[in-house]
mmCIF file of C-alpha atoms and ligand atoms in Angstrom:
data_model
loop_
_atom_site.group_PDB
_atom_site.id
_atom_site.type_symbol
_atom_site.label_atom_id
_atom_site.label_comp_id
_atom_site.label_asym_id
_atom_site.label_seq_id
_atom_site.Cartn_x
_atom_site.Cartn_y
_atom_site.Cartn_z
ATOM 1 C CA MET A 1116 -13.476 -242.747 -88.634
ATOM 2 C CA SER A 1117 -14.697 -244.199 -91.906
ATOM 3 C CA GLU A 1118 -14.742 -247.857 -90.739
ATOM 4 C CA ASP A 1119 -17.436 -249.219 -88.464
ATOM 5 C CA PHE A 1120 -15.108 -250.181 -85.568
ATOM 6 C CA ASP A 1121 -16.311 -251.612 -82.239
ATOM 7 C CA PHE A 1122 -16.520 -249.427 -79.076
ATOM 8 C CA GLU A 1123 -13.098 -250.521 -77.739
ATOM 9 C CA THR A 1124 -11.393 -249.723 -80.985
ATOM 10 C CA ARG A 1125 -13.097 -246.261 -81.392
ATOM 11 C CA ALA A 1126 -12.068 -245.453 -77.777
ATOM 12 C CA LEU A 1127 -8.433 -245.799 -78.853
ATOM 13 C CA ARG A 1128 -8.464 -244.594 -82.436
ATOM 14 C CA ALA A 1129 -11.303 -242.114 -83.158
ATOM 15 C CA GLY A 1130 -10.342 -238.492 -83.455
ATOM 16 C CA ILE A 1131 -6.677 -238.991 -84.424
ATOM 17 C CA HIS A 1132 -5.308 -236.453 -86.872
ATOM 18 C CA ARG A 1133 -1.485 -236.771 -87.000
ATOM 19 C CA SER A 1134 0.717 -233.731 -87.458
ATOM 20 C CA GLN A 1135 3.568 -233.511 -89.975
ATOM 21 C CA PHE A 1136 5.702 -235.334 -87.409
ATOM 22 C CA ASN A 1137 3.558 -238.479 -87.434
ATOM 23 C CA GLU A 1138 3.510 -238.803 -83.684
ATOM 24 C CA HIS A 1139 1.855 -242.047 -82.373
ATOM 25 C CA SER A 1140 0.367 -240.674 -79.191
ATOM 26 C CA GLU A 1141 -2.002 -237.727 -79.695
ATOM 27 C CA ALA A 1142 -0.310 -234.412 -79.671
ATOM 28 C CA LEU A 1143 -1.028 -231.741 -77.066
ATOM 29 C CA TYR A 1144 -1.531 -228.360 -78.741
ATOM 30 C CA LEU A 1145 -0.976 -225.861 -75.977
ATOM 31 C CA THR A 1146 -1.560 -222.698 -77.926
ATOM 32 C CA SER A 1147 -4.130 -219.934 -77.489
ATOM 33 C CA SER A 1148 -4.138 -218.844 -81.117
ATOM 34 C CA PHE A 1149 -3.268 -220.050 -84.616
ATOM 35 C CA VAL A 1150 -1.272 -218.334 -87.348
ATOM 36 C CA PHE A 1151 -2.657 -217.455 -90.776
ATOM 37 C CA ASP A 1152 -0.781 -217.452 -94.109
ATOM 38 C CA SER A 1153 -2.230 -214.108 -95.134
ATOM 39 C CA ALA A 1154 -4.698 -211.331 -94.207
ATOM 40 C CA ALA A 1155 -7.162 -212.905 -96.634
ATOM 41 C CA GLN A 1156 -6.924 -216.306 -94.921
ATOM 42 C CA ALA A 1157 -7.462 -214.664 -91.516
ATOM 43 C CA ALA A 1158 -10.558 -212.946 -92.889
ATOM 44 C CA ALA A 1159 -11.838 -216.208 -94.381
ATOM 45 C CA ARG A 1160 -11.310 -218.125 -91.112
ATOM 46 C CA PHE A 1161 -12.989 -215.467 -89.025
ATOM 47 C CA ALA A 1162 -15.944 -215.373 -91.398
ATOM 48 C CA ASN A 1163 -16.276 -219.233 -91.192
ATOM 49 C CA GLN A 1164 -15.670 -219.383 -94.985
ATOM 50 C CA GLU A 1165 -12.641 -221.653 -94.617
ATOM 51 C CA PRO A 1166 -12.289 -224.523 -92.153
ATOM 52 C CA GLY A 1167 -9.297 -224.215 -89.785
ATOM 53 C CA TYR A 1168 -8.243 -223.141 -86.375
ATOM 54 C CA VAL A 1169 -8.444 -219.549 -85.099
ATOM 55 C CA TYR A 1170 -8.408 -219.298 -81.343
ATOM 56 C CA SER A 1171 -8.638 -221.930 -78.565
ATOM 57 C CA ARG A 1172 -11.781 -220.461 -77.008
ATOM 58 C CA PHE A 1173 -13.545 -221.645 -80.220
ATOM 59 C CA THR A 1174 -11.572 -224.705 -81.340
ATOM 60 C CA ASN A 1175 -8.249 -226.434 -80.658
ATOM 61 C CA PRO A 1176 -6.938 -229.642 -82.279
ATOM 62 C CA THR A 1177 -6.489 -231.476 -79.027
ATOM 63 C CA VAL A 1178 -10.005 -230.514 -77.903
ATOM 64 C CA THR A 1179 -11.393 -231.482 -81.325
ATOM 65 C CA ALA A 1180 -9.737 -234.902 -80.925
ATOM 66 C CA PHE A 1181 -11.513 -235.388 -77.555
ATOM 67 C CA GLU A 1182 -14.813 -234.222 -79.031
ATOM 68 C CA GLU A 1183 -14.636 -236.579 -82.008
ATOM 69 C CA ARG A 1184 -13.676 -239.548 -79.844
ATOM 70 C CA LEU A 1185 -16.459 -239.007 -77.330
ATOM 71 C CA ALA A 1186 -18.942 -238.460 -80.176
ATOM 72 C CA ALA A 1187 -17.792 -241.781 -81.706
ATOM 73 C CA LEU A 1188 -18.395 -243.500 -78.341
ATOM 74 C CA GLU A 1189 -21.851 -241.993 -77.642
ATOM 75 C CA GLY A 1190 -22.996 -242.490 -81.261
ATOM 76 C CA ALA A 1191 -23.511 -238.699 -81.562
ATOM 77 C CA GLN A 1192 -23.317 -236.607 -84.668
ATOM 78 C CA CYS A 1193 -21.601 -233.767 -82.749
ATOM 79 C CA CYS A 1194 -19.837 -233.020 -79.470
ATOM 80 C CA VAL A 1195 -18.672 -229.781 -77.869
ATOM 81 C CA ALA A 1196 -16.265 -229.929 -74.931
ATOM 82 C CA THR A 1197 -16.608 -227.617 -71.919
ATOM 83 C CA ALA A 1198 -14.501 -226.551 -68.917
ATOM 84 C CA SER A 1199 -16.544 -228.739 -66.482
ATOM 85 C CA GLY A 1200 -19.677 -230.732 -66.186
ATOM 86 C CA MET A 1201 -21.539 -227.677 -64.802
ATOM 87 C CA ALA A 1202 -20.351 -225.632 -67.733
ATOM 88 C CA ALA A 1203 -21.857 -228.262 -70.074
ATOM 89 C CA ILE A 1204 -25.234 -227.966 -68.311
ATOM 90 C CA LEU A 1205 -25.109 -224.161 -68.271
ATOM 91 C CA ALA A 1206 -24.103 -224.001 -71.890
ATOM 92 C CA THR A 1207 -26.972 -226.295 -72.883
ATOM 93 C CA VAL A 1208 -29.574 -224.133 -71.120
ATOM 94 C CA MET A 1209 -28.086 -220.800 -72.282
ATOM 95 C CA GLY A 1210 -27.672 -222.008 -75.794
ATOM 96 C CA LEU A 1211 -31.029 -223.642 -76.300
ATOM 97 C CA MET A 1212 -33.466 -221.746 -74.057
ATOM 98 C CA LYS A 1213 -34.738 -218.296 -73.416
ATOM 99 C CA ALA A 1214 -36.584 -216.320 -70.768
ATOM 100 C CA GLY A 1215 -40.163 -217.524 -70.232
ATOM 101 C CA GLU A 1216 -39.380 -221.171 -70.955
ATOM 102 C CA HIS A 1217 -39.632 -224.120 -68.627
ATOM 103 C CA ILE A 1218 -37.518 -227.140 -67.518
ATOM 104 C CA ILE A 1219 -38.735 -230.462 -66.033
ATOM 105 C CA ALA A 1220 -35.972 -232.120 -64.024
ATOM 106 C CA SER A 1221 -35.657 -235.157 -61.851
ATOM 107 C CA ARG A 1222 -35.484 -234.425 -58.137
ATOM 108 C CA SER A 1223 -32.539 -236.831 -57.933
ATOM 109 C CA ILE A 1224 -29.901 -234.892 -59.837
ATOM 110 C CA PHE A 1225 -26.445 -233.538 -58.900
ATOM 111 C CA GLY A 1226 -26.587 -230.943 -56.113
ATOM 112 C CA ALA A 1227 -24.979 -228.134 -58.097
ATOM 113 C CA THR A 1228 -27.475 -228.820 -60.947
ATOM 114 C CA VAL A 1229 -30.342 -228.361 -58.500
ATOM 115 C CA GLN A 1230 -28.761 -225.094 -57.366
ATOM 116 C CA LEU A 1231 -28.341 -223.901 -60.954
ATOM 117 C CA PHE A 1232 -31.925 -224.751 -61.903
ATOM 118 C CA SER A 1233 -33.563 -223.484 -58.653
ATOM 119 C CA GLN A 1234 -31.373 -220.496 -57.748
ATOM 120 C CA ILE A 1235 -29.634 -219.105 -60.791
ATOM 121 C CA LEU A 1236 -31.883 -219.785 -63.812
ATOM 122 C CA PRO A 1237 -34.980 -218.116 -62.255
ATOM 123 C CA LYS A 1238 -33.048 -214.823 -62.273
ATOM 124 C CA PHE A 1239 -33.100 -215.164 -66.131
ATOM 125 C CA GLY A 1240 -36.745 -216.154 -66.384
ATOM 126 C CA VAL A 1241 -36.249 -219.861 -66.742
ATOM 127 C CA GLU A 1242 -38.269 -221.999 -64.253
ATOM 128 C CA THR A 1243 -37.863 -225.630 -63.310
ATOM 129 C CA THR A 1244 -40.345 -228.172 -61.971
ATOM 130 C CA PHE A 1245 -38.787 -231.076 -60.062
ATOM 131 C CA VAL A 1246 -40.433 -234.513 -60.380
ATOM 132 C CA SER A 1247 -39.857 -238.144 -59.465
ATOM 133 C CA ALA A 1248 -36.943 -239.896 -61.226
ATOM 134 C CA THR A 1249 -38.894 -243.080 -61.424
ATOM 135 C CA ASN A 1250 -42.435 -242.038 -62.438
ATOM 136 C CA PRO A 1251 -42.745 -240.917 -66.074
ATOM 137 C CA ALA A 1252 -46.437 -240.003 -65.487
ATOM 138 C CA GLU A 1253 -45.292 -237.169 -63.113
ATOM 139 C CA TRP A 1254 -43.200 -235.788 -66.008
ATOM 140 C CA ALA A 1255 -46.118 -235.884 -68.394
ATOM 141 C CA GLN A 1256 -48.288 -234.097 -65.805
ATOM 142 C CA ALA A 1257 -45.617 -231.343 -65.308
ATOM 143 C CA VAL A 1258 -45.501 -230.449 -69.054
ATOM 144 C CA ARG A 1259 -46.564 -226.832 -69.828
ATOM 145 C CA PRO A 1260 -46.886 -225.145 -73.176
ATOM 146 C CA ASN A 1261 -43.535 -223.453 -72.629
ATOM 147 C CA THR A 1262 -41.663 -226.620 -71.601
ATOM 148 C CA ARG A 1263 -38.485 -226.905 -73.669
ATOM 149 C CA LEU A 1264 -36.186 -229.259 -71.734
ATOM 150 C CA LEU A 1265 -36.471 -232.508 -69.732
ATOM 151 C CA PHE A 1266 -33.331 -233.164 -67.695
ATOM 152 C CA VAL A 1267 -32.448 -236.456 -66.014
ATOM 153 C CA GLU A 1268 -29.559 -238.416 -64.505
ATOM 154 C CA THR A 1269 -29.723 -242.209 -64.374
ATOM 155 C CA PRO A 1270 -28.686 -243.984 -62.197
ATOM 156 C CA SER A 1271 -29.201 -241.162 -59.656
ATOM 157 C CA ASN A 1272 -26.825 -240.092 -57.001
ATOM 158 C CA PRO A 1273 -26.667 -241.459 -54.287
ATOM 159 C CA LEU A 1274 -29.704 -243.838 -54.320
ATOM 160 C CA THR A 1275 -29.130 -245.302 -57.794
ATOM 161 C CA GLU A 1276 -32.744 -244.773 -58.911
ATOM 162 C CA ILE A 1277 -33.193 -245.667 -62.545
ATOM 163 C CA SER A 1278 -35.224 -243.477 -64.926
ATOM 164 C CA ASP A 1279 -36.870 -245.085 -67.919
ATOM 165 C CA LEU A 1280 -35.227 -243.149 -70.821
ATOM 166 C CA GLN A 1281 -37.484 -244.507 -73.547
ATOM 167 C CA ALA A 1282 -40.555 -243.420 -71.569
ATOM 168 C CA LEU A 1283 -39.099 -239.947 -70.914
ATOM 169 C CA ALA A 1284 -38.105 -239.565 -74.580
ATOM 170 C CA GLU A 1285 -41.732 -240.208 -75.429
ATOM 171 C CA VAL A 1286 -42.934 -237.565 -72.979
ATOM 172 C CA ALA A 1287 -40.432 -235.128 -74.492
ATOM 173 C CA ARG A 1288 -41.479 -235.909 -78.060
ATOM 174 C CA SER A 1289 -45.155 -235.307 -77.336
ATOM 175 C CA ALA A 1290 -44.347 -232.091 -75.400
ATOM 176 C CA GLY A 1291 -42.198 -230.782 -78.270
ATOM 177 C CA ALA A 1292 -39.295 -230.617 -75.791
ATOM 178 C CA TRP A 1293 -35.755 -232.059 -75.761
ATOM 179 C CA LEU A 1294 -34.616 -234.801 -73.409
ATOM 180 C CA ALA A 1295 -31.146 -234.284 -71.956
ATOM 181 C CA VAL A 1296 -29.467 -237.056 -70.037
ATOM 182 C CA ASP A 1297 -26.503 -236.555 -67.730
ATOM 183 C CA ASN A 1298 -24.682 -239.796 -68.515
ATOM 184 C CA CYS A 1299 -21.964 -239.274 -65.893
ATOM 185 C CA PHE A 1300 -22.542 -242.451 -63.880
ATOM 186 C CA CYS A 1301 -22.747 -244.943 -66.727
ATOM 187 C CA THR A 1302 -20.610 -243.329 -69.430
ATOM 188 C CA PRO A 1303 -21.124 -244.558 -73.005
ATOM 189 C CA ALA A 1304 -19.302 -247.700 -72.076
ATOM 190 C CA LEU A 1305 -22.448 -248.869 -70.173
ATOM 191 C CA GLN A 1306 -25.422 -246.726 -71.530
ATOM 192 C CA ARG A 1307 -26.037 -244.753 -74.713
ATOM 193 C CA PRO A 1308 -29.022 -242.535 -74.154
ATOM 194 C CA LEU A 1309 -29.142 -241.251 -77.802
ATOM 195 C CA GLU A 1310 -29.912 -244.785 -78.907
ATOM 196 C CA LEU A 1311 -32.888 -244.797 -76.472
ATOM 197 C CA GLY A 1312 -34.402 -241.618 -77.855
ATOM 198 C CA ALA A 1313 -32.670 -238.874 -75.883
ATOM 199 C CA ASP A 1314 -31.805 -235.651 -77.821
ATOM 200 C CA LEU A 1315 -28.787 -234.573 -75.777
ATOM 201 C CA VAL A 1316 -26.148 -236.315 -73.620
ATOM 202 C CA ILE A 1317 -24.290 -234.258 -71.015
ATOM 203 C CA HIS A 1318 -21.081 -235.300 -69.284
ATOM 204 C CA SER A 1319 -19.005 -234.296 -66.348
ATOM 205 C CA ALA A 1320 -15.725 -235.662 -67.908
ATOM 206 C CA THR A 1321 -14.202 -234.979 -64.507
ATOM 207 C CA LYS A 1322 -15.537 -238.355 -63.350
ATOM 208 C CA TYR A 1323 -15.193 -241.691 -65.151
ATOM 209 C CA LEU A 1324 -14.073 -240.238 -68.560
ATOM 210 C CA ASP A 1325 -10.833 -238.998 -67.030
ATOM 211 C CA GLY A 1326 -11.130 -241.821 -64.534
ATOM 212 C CA GLN A 1327 -8.185 -240.897 -62.396
ATOM 213 C CA GLY A 1328 -9.308 -237.782 -60.637
ATOM 214 C CA ARG A 1329 -6.973 -235.371 -62.323
ATOM 215 C CA VAL A 1330 -8.762 -232.654 -64.241
ATOM 216 C CA LEU A 1331 -12.145 -230.986 -64.800
ATOM 217 C CA GLY A 1332 -14.081 -231.224 -67.990
ATOM 218 C CA GLY A 1333 -17.474 -231.632 -69.584
ATOM 219 C CA ALA A 1334 -19.255 -232.208 -72.832
ATOM 220 C CA VAL A 1335 -22.609 -231.811 -74.656
ATOM 221 C CA LEU A 1336 -23.484 -234.314 -77.473
ATOM 222 C CA GLY A 1337 -26.301 -234.695 -79.912
ATOM 223 C CA ARG A 1338 -27.590 -233.723 -83.376
ATOM 224 C CA ARG A 1339 -25.740 -231.094 -85.327
ATOM 225 C CA GLU A 1340 -28.473 -228.424 -85.143
ATOM 226 C CA LEU A 1341 -28.769 -228.705 -81.359
ATOM 227 C CA VAL A 1342 -25.107 -228.855 -80.542
ATOM 228 C CA MET A 1343 -23.426 -226.722 -83.253
ATOM 229 C CA GLU A 1344 -26.208 -224.212 -83.835
ATOM 230 C CA GLY A 1345 -27.642 -224.217 -80.311
ATOM 231 C CA VAL A 1346 -24.903 -224.845 -77.690
ATOM 232 C CA TYR A 1347 -21.683 -224.043 -79.471
ATOM 233 C CA PRO A 1348 -22.333 -220.315 -80.253
ATOM 234 C CA PHE A 1349 -22.859 -219.725 -76.477
ATOM 235 C CA LEU A 1350 -19.603 -221.494 -75.716
ATOM 236 C CA ARG A 1351 -17.688 -219.707 -78.431
ATOM 237 C CA THR A 1352 -18.842 -216.327 -77.210
ATOM 238 C CA ALA A 1353 -19.091 -216.761 -73.459
ATOM 239 C CA GLY A 1354 -15.987 -218.898 -73.058
ATOM 240 C CA PRO A 1355 -16.487 -221.865 -70.655
ATOM 241 C CA SER A 1356 -14.357 -223.977 -73.056
ATOM 242 C CA MET A 1357 -12.233 -226.988 -72.244
ATOM 243 C CA SER A 1358 -8.505 -226.419 -71.933
ATOM 244 C CA PRO A 1359 -6.349 -228.346 -74.432
ATOM 245 C CA PHE A 1360 -4.340 -229.749 -71.553
ATOM 246 C CA ASN A 1361 -7.482 -231.186 -69.910
ATOM 247 C CA ALA A 1362 -8.708 -232.468 -73.249
ATOM 248 C CA TRP A 1363 -5.430 -234.374 -73.744
ATOM 249 C CA VAL A 1364 -5.632 -235.922 -70.255
ATOM 250 C CA ILE A 1365 -9.249 -237.021 -70.750
ATOM 251 C CA LEU A 1366 -8.588 -238.272 -74.308
ATOM 252 C CA LYS A 1367 -6.077 -240.664 -72.761
ATOM 253 C CA GLY A 1368 -8.676 -241.624 -70.108
ATOM 254 C CA LEU A 1369 -11.131 -242.596 -72.816
ATOM 255 C CA GLU A 1370 -8.697 -245.143 -74.206
ATOM 256 C CA THR A 1371 -9.334 -247.397 -71.173
ATOM 257 C CA LEU A 1372 -12.960 -246.436 -70.489
ATOM 258 C CA LYS A 1373 -14.505 -249.824 -71.358
ATOM 259 C CA ILE A 1374 -12.149 -252.026 -69.350
ATOM 260 C CA ARG A 1375 -12.263 -249.588 -66.419
ATOM 261 C CA MET A 1376 -16.110 -249.424 -66.387
ATOM 262 C CA ARG A 1377 -16.287 -253.228 -66.430
ATOM 263 C CA ALA A 1378 -13.757 -253.504 -63.622
ATOM 264 C CA HIS A 1379 -15.541 -250.885 -61.572
ATOM 265 C CA SER A 1380 -18.803 -252.678 -62.110
ATOM 266 C CA ASP A 1381 -17.390 -256.140 -61.286
ATOM 267 C CA ASN A 1382 -15.921 -254.767 -58.027
ATOM 268 C CA ALA A 1383 -19.135 -252.901 -57.161
ATOM 269 C CA LEU A 1384 -21.320 -255.932 -57.687
ATOM 270 C CA ARG A 1385 -19.178 -258.098 -55.498
ATOM 271 C CA LEU A 1386 -19.096 -255.500 -52.766
ATOM 272 C CA ALA A 1387 -22.844 -254.921 -53.015
ATOM 273 C CA GLN A 1388 -23.466 -258.635 -52.611
ATOM 274 C CA TRP A 1389 -21.080 -258.843 -49.640
ATOM 275 C CA LEU A 1390 -22.667 -255.718 -48.008
ATOM 276 C CA GLU A 1391 -26.137 -257.227 -48.391
ATOM 277 C CA ALA A 1392 -24.985 -260.118 -46.199
ATOM 278 C CA GLN A 1393 -23.582 -257.966 -43.384
ATOM 279 C CA PRO A 1394 -25.717 -257.827 -40.207
ATOM 280 C CA ALA A 1395 -24.798 -254.153 -39.593
ATOM 281 C CA VAL A 1396 -26.132 -253.146 -43.012
ATOM 282 C CA GLU A 1397 -29.840 -252.286 -43.225
ATOM 283 C CA ARG A 1398 -30.140 -251.800 -47.003
ATOM 284 C CA VAL A 1399 -28.011 -251.775 -50.119
ATOM 285 C CA TYR A 1400 -28.739 -249.646 -53.190
ATOM 286 C CA TYR A 1401 -27.127 -251.101 -56.326
ATOM 287 C CA PRO A 1402 -28.878 -251.547 -59.723
ATOM 288 C CA GLY A 1403 -26.978 -254.776 -60.419
ATOM 289 C CA LEU A 1404 -28.566 -256.491 -57.435
ATOM 290 C CA PRO A 1405 -31.870 -258.431 -57.973
ATOM 291 C CA SER A 1406 -33.119 -256.691 -54.768
ATOM 292 C CA HIS A 1407 -33.053 -253.334 -56.524
ATOM 293 C CA PRO A 1408 -36.614 -252.228 -57.255
ATOM 294 C CA GLN A 1409 -35.714 -251.402 -60.888
ATOM 295 C CA HIS A 1410 -33.210 -254.193 -61.494
ATOM 296 C CA ALA A 1411 -34.974 -255.310 -64.640
ATOM 297 C CA LEU A 1412 -35.149 -251.856 -66.198
ATOM 298 C CA ALA A 1413 -31.522 -251.217 -65.206
ATOM 299 C CA MET A 1414 -30.348 -254.449 -66.958
ATOM 300 C CA ARG A 1415 -32.316 -253.530 -70.098
ATOM 301 C CA GLN A 1416 -31.012 -249.910 -70.286
ATOM 302 C CA GLN A 1417 -27.449 -250.249 -69.128
ATOM 303 C CA GLU A 1418 -24.835 -252.916 -69.613
ATOM 304 C CA THR A 1419 -23.937 -253.477 -65.882
ATOM 305 C CA GLY A 1420 -24.814 -251.900 -62.526
ATOM 306 C CA GLY A 1421 -21.988 -249.367 -62.704
ATOM 307 C CA GLY A 1422 -19.494 -248.321 -60.041
ATOM 308 C CA ILE A 1423 -21.636 -246.653 -57.306
ATOM 309 C CA VAL A 1424 -22.924 -248.571 -54.335
ATOM 310 C CA SER A 1425 -24.826 -246.944 -51.533
ATOM 311 C CA PHE A 1426 -25.846 -248.595 -48.285
ATOM 312 C CA VAL A 1427 -27.511 -247.763 -44.991
ATOM 313 C CA VAL A 1428 -25.953 -248.952 -41.729
ATOM 314 C CA LYS A 1429 -27.963 -249.558 -38.567
ATOM 315 C CA GLY A 1430 -27.370 -246.760 -35.936
ATOM 316 C CA GLY A 1431 -27.756 -243.619 -38.001
ATOM 317 C CA ARG A 1432 -25.086 -240.891 -38.383
ATOM 318 C CA GLU A 1433 -22.864 -242.083 -35.509
ATOM 319 C CA ALA A 1434 -22.567 -245.539 -37.022
ATOM 320 C CA ALA A 1435 -22.060 -244.210 -40.557
ATOM 321 C CA TRP A 1436 -19.282 -241.916 -39.379
ATOM 322 C CA ARG A 1437 -17.682 -244.765 -37.459
ATOM 323 C CA VAL A 1438 -17.445 -246.832 -40.674
ATOM 324 C CA ILE A 1439 -15.866 -243.920 -42.491
ATOM 325 C CA ASP A 1440 -13.431 -243.132 -39.702
ATOM 326 C CA SER A 1441 -12.377 -246.784 -39.387
ATOM 327 C CA THR A 1442 -11.151 -246.919 -42.958
ATOM 328 C CA ARG A 1443 -7.360 -246.732 -43.550
ATOM 329 C CA MET A 1444 -7.199 -247.173 -47.323
ATOM 330 C CA ILE A 1445 -10.463 -245.837 -48.870
ATOM 331 C CA SER A 1446 -10.309 -242.027 -49.540
ATOM 332 C CA ILE A 1447 -12.827 -239.886 -47.583
ATOM 333 C CA THR A 1448 -13.780 -237.483 -50.378
ATOM 334 C CA ALA A 1449 -16.969 -236.661 -52.278
ATOM 335 C CA ASN A 1450 -15.429 -237.124 -55.746
ATOM 336 C CA LEU A 1451 -16.371 -240.188 -57.781
ATOM 337 C CA GLY A 1452 -15.373 -241.998 -60.878
ATOM 338 C CA ASP A 1453 -11.776 -242.271 -59.733
ATOM 339 C CA ALA A 1454 -9.638 -245.448 -59.957
ATOM 340 C CA LYS A 1455 -9.280 -245.049 -56.169
ATOM 341 C CA THR A 1456 -12.278 -246.009 -53.996
ATOM 342 C CA THR A 1457 -13.969 -243.043 -52.235
ATOM 343 C CA ILE A 1458 -16.538 -242.960 -49.426
ATOM 344 C CA THR A 1459 -18.858 -240.162 -48.408
ATOM 345 C CA HIS A 1460 -21.660 -239.490 -45.973
ATOM 346 C CA PRO A 1461 -24.291 -237.729 -48.167
ATOM 347 C CA ALA A 1462 -26.440 -236.437 -45.355
ATOM 348 C CA THR A 1463 -23.636 -234.224 -44.042
ATOM 349 C CA THR A 1464 -21.765 -233.448 -47.247
ATOM 350 C CA THR A 1465 -23.343 -233.525 -50.778
ATOM 351 C CA HIS A 1466 -26.823 -233.217 -49.284
ATOM 352 C CA GLY A 1467 -25.854 -231.329 -46.080
ATOM 353 C CA ARG A 1468 -27.255 -227.969 -47.208
ATOM 354 C CA ILE A 1469 -30.842 -229.043 -47.682
ATOM 355 C CA SER A 1470 -33.286 -229.141 -44.723
ATOM 356 C CA PRO A 1471 -33.628 -232.388 -42.636
ATOM 357 C CA GLU A 1472 -37.220 -232.714 -43.897
ATOM 358 C CA ALA A 1473 -36.243 -232.408 -47.534
ATOM 359 C CA ARG A 1474 -33.389 -234.832 -46.952
ATOM 360 C CA ALA A 1475 -35.729 -237.380 -45.424
ATOM 361 C CA ALA A 1476 -38.186 -236.862 -48.295
ATOM 362 C CA ALA A 1477 -35.385 -237.525 -50.746
ATOM 363 C CA GLY A 1478 -34.528 -240.763 -48.961
ATOM 364 C CA ILE A 1479 -31.104 -239.578 -47.737
ATOM 365 C CA ALA A 1480 -31.030 -241.451 -44.423
ATOM 366 C CA GLU A 1481 -28.579 -240.487 -41.623
ATOM 367 C CA GLY A 1482 -27.061 -243.936 -41.838
ATOM 368 C CA LEU A 1483 -26.515 -243.777 -45.609
ATOM 369 C CA LEU A 1484 -22.985 -244.133 -47.051
ATOM 370 C CA ARG A 1485 -21.983 -243.774 -50.728
ATOM 371 C CA LEU A 1486 -19.119 -245.787 -52.062
ATOM 372 C CA ALA A 1487 -17.612 -244.995 -55.459
ATOM 373 C CA VAL A 1488 -15.964 -248.308 -55.945
ATOM 374 C CA GLY A 1489 -12.458 -248.167 -57.396
ATOM 375 C CA LEU A 1490 -10.026 -250.607 -58.967
ATOM 376 C CA GLU A 1491 -8.231 -251.829 -55.870
ATOM 377 C CA SER A 1492 -8.722 -255.523 -54.919
ATOM 378 C CA VAL A 1493 -12.197 -256.229 -53.649
ATOM 379 C CA ALA A 1494 -10.648 -258.115 -50.692
ATOM 380 C CA ASP A 1495 -8.822 -254.961 -49.587
ATOM 381 C CA ILE A 1496 -11.896 -252.712 -49.974
ATOM 382 C CA GLN A 1497 -13.983 -255.215 -48.029
ATOM 383 C CA ALA A 1498 -11.423 -255.463 -45.224
ATOM 384 C CA ASP A 1499 -11.296 -251.663 -44.924
ATOM 385 C CA LEU A 1500 -15.115 -251.542 -44.541
ATOM 386 C CA ALA A 1501 -15.338 -254.589 -42.358
ATOM 387 C CA ARG A 1502 -13.175 -252.948 -39.634
ATOM 388 C CA GLY A 1503 -15.901 -250.365 -38.978
ATOM 389 C CA LEU A 1504 -18.900 -252.581 -39.746
ATOM 390 C CA SER A 1505 -17.837 -255.242 -37.287
ATOM 391 C CA ARG A 1506 -17.847 -252.681 -34.461
ATOM 392 C CA LEU A 1507 -21.511 -251.751 -35.018
ATOM 393 C CA GLY A 1508 -24.530 -253.274 -33.310
HETATM 394 C C1 PLP B 689 -19.830 -234.014 -60.829
HETATM 395 C C2 PLP B 689 -21.090 -234.039 -61.592
HETATM 396 C C3 PLP B 689 -21.519 -232.947 -62.315
HETATM 397 C C4 PLP B 689 -20.717 -231.624 -62.402
HETATM 398 O O1 PLP B 689 -19.479 -231.795 -62.994
HETATM 399 P P1 PLP B 689 -18.250 -230.898 -62.775
HETATM 400 O O2 PLP B 689 -17.239 -231.391 -63.709
HETATM 401 O O3 PLP B 689 -17.869 -231.116 -61.260
HETATM 402 O O4 PLP B 689 -18.669 -229.527 -63.017
HETATM 403 C C5 PLP B 689 -22.723 -233.028 -63.018
HETATM 404 N N1 PLP B 689 -23.454 -234.154 -62.946
HETATM 405 C C6 PLP B 689 -23.058 -235.273 -62.218
HETATM 406 C C7 PLP B 689 -23.928 -236.459 -62.190
HETATM 407 C C8 PLP B 689 -21.906 -235.205 -61.480
HETATM 408 O O5 PLP B 689 -21.542 -236.267 -60.739
#
């Protein structure tokens, strides 16, 4: 968009290219390939000598619309869309790194990302050192001559630890490496890592960008040379591309991103405050609470506390399960970023496959519950939790 519109306006109007029919809502181009006027035009398109669409593994107008809109929201030069969040992370590593190189990653990242870095990438000669999310000095100490990528998620899942992105960008710069931030929890509505010095932003669009739990998607954003010359050639050739249908769904999700993230955050803050006052609750993790150890950093770096609240109930696993099983409205599912509130017991689900010792070291208590706060009324969410909490202790 030529004009310098505000975030809310870009969320609705960036990336629109109307067809000859002048449709108002963005068109959905469900087509695998595109037709050429002549053999010469086909040759020119394939040789990248003429702009235009060829095949939907490379580019599709609906996917392009999603990419342009998300780039406008993150303040990124370029965006490529992927089939899922994990495909975005894989494409970043495969596109930008080679055997013999090294990643430094926060210990507090998404479970499948840990698996990818620790189980799959070593087969291709890429090693990862895992360090503390909250201590930039540990990152600096882990740097090796072959370190190419620093990878972080903030706030972390499920303990909402905050990583200092400006400090990590500094570590990356002096190491000659790139800082990639998985911005899934905040979305650009609340936090824009590129403005804080990150080189790349990665998304699971499956979560808040769609916002209604419908489709999978992902994206990688950053400078042209990293995204278009680094990541995109891998996607184009290897094929973990976003489907046009999913792009269309998520494009519509982006229209309401700002008001949804504000509403998720408002509800989450009110619930976190209420949970802190419950006798059956031992501890609440929420960056928007003054009791959060990094509250000040969180409030500098992100607009609000976000939509995820974790809390520990007294009485361990049995008590935590009782709270879950006493709900009637909240969905018992590990997904997050949905308009509907979801609850999960990390120790036996998302973090169930790691050893009890590793779990304890990571701070995942048996009594810990993670709430991805939705857009229902706070009173109804509270009542649904109060039923189980009141039976504890
Ligand atoms: C869900 C998630 C992913 C993976 O995304 P998919 O779309 O499920 O592949 C990556 N990072 C974070 C923080 C997530 O929550």
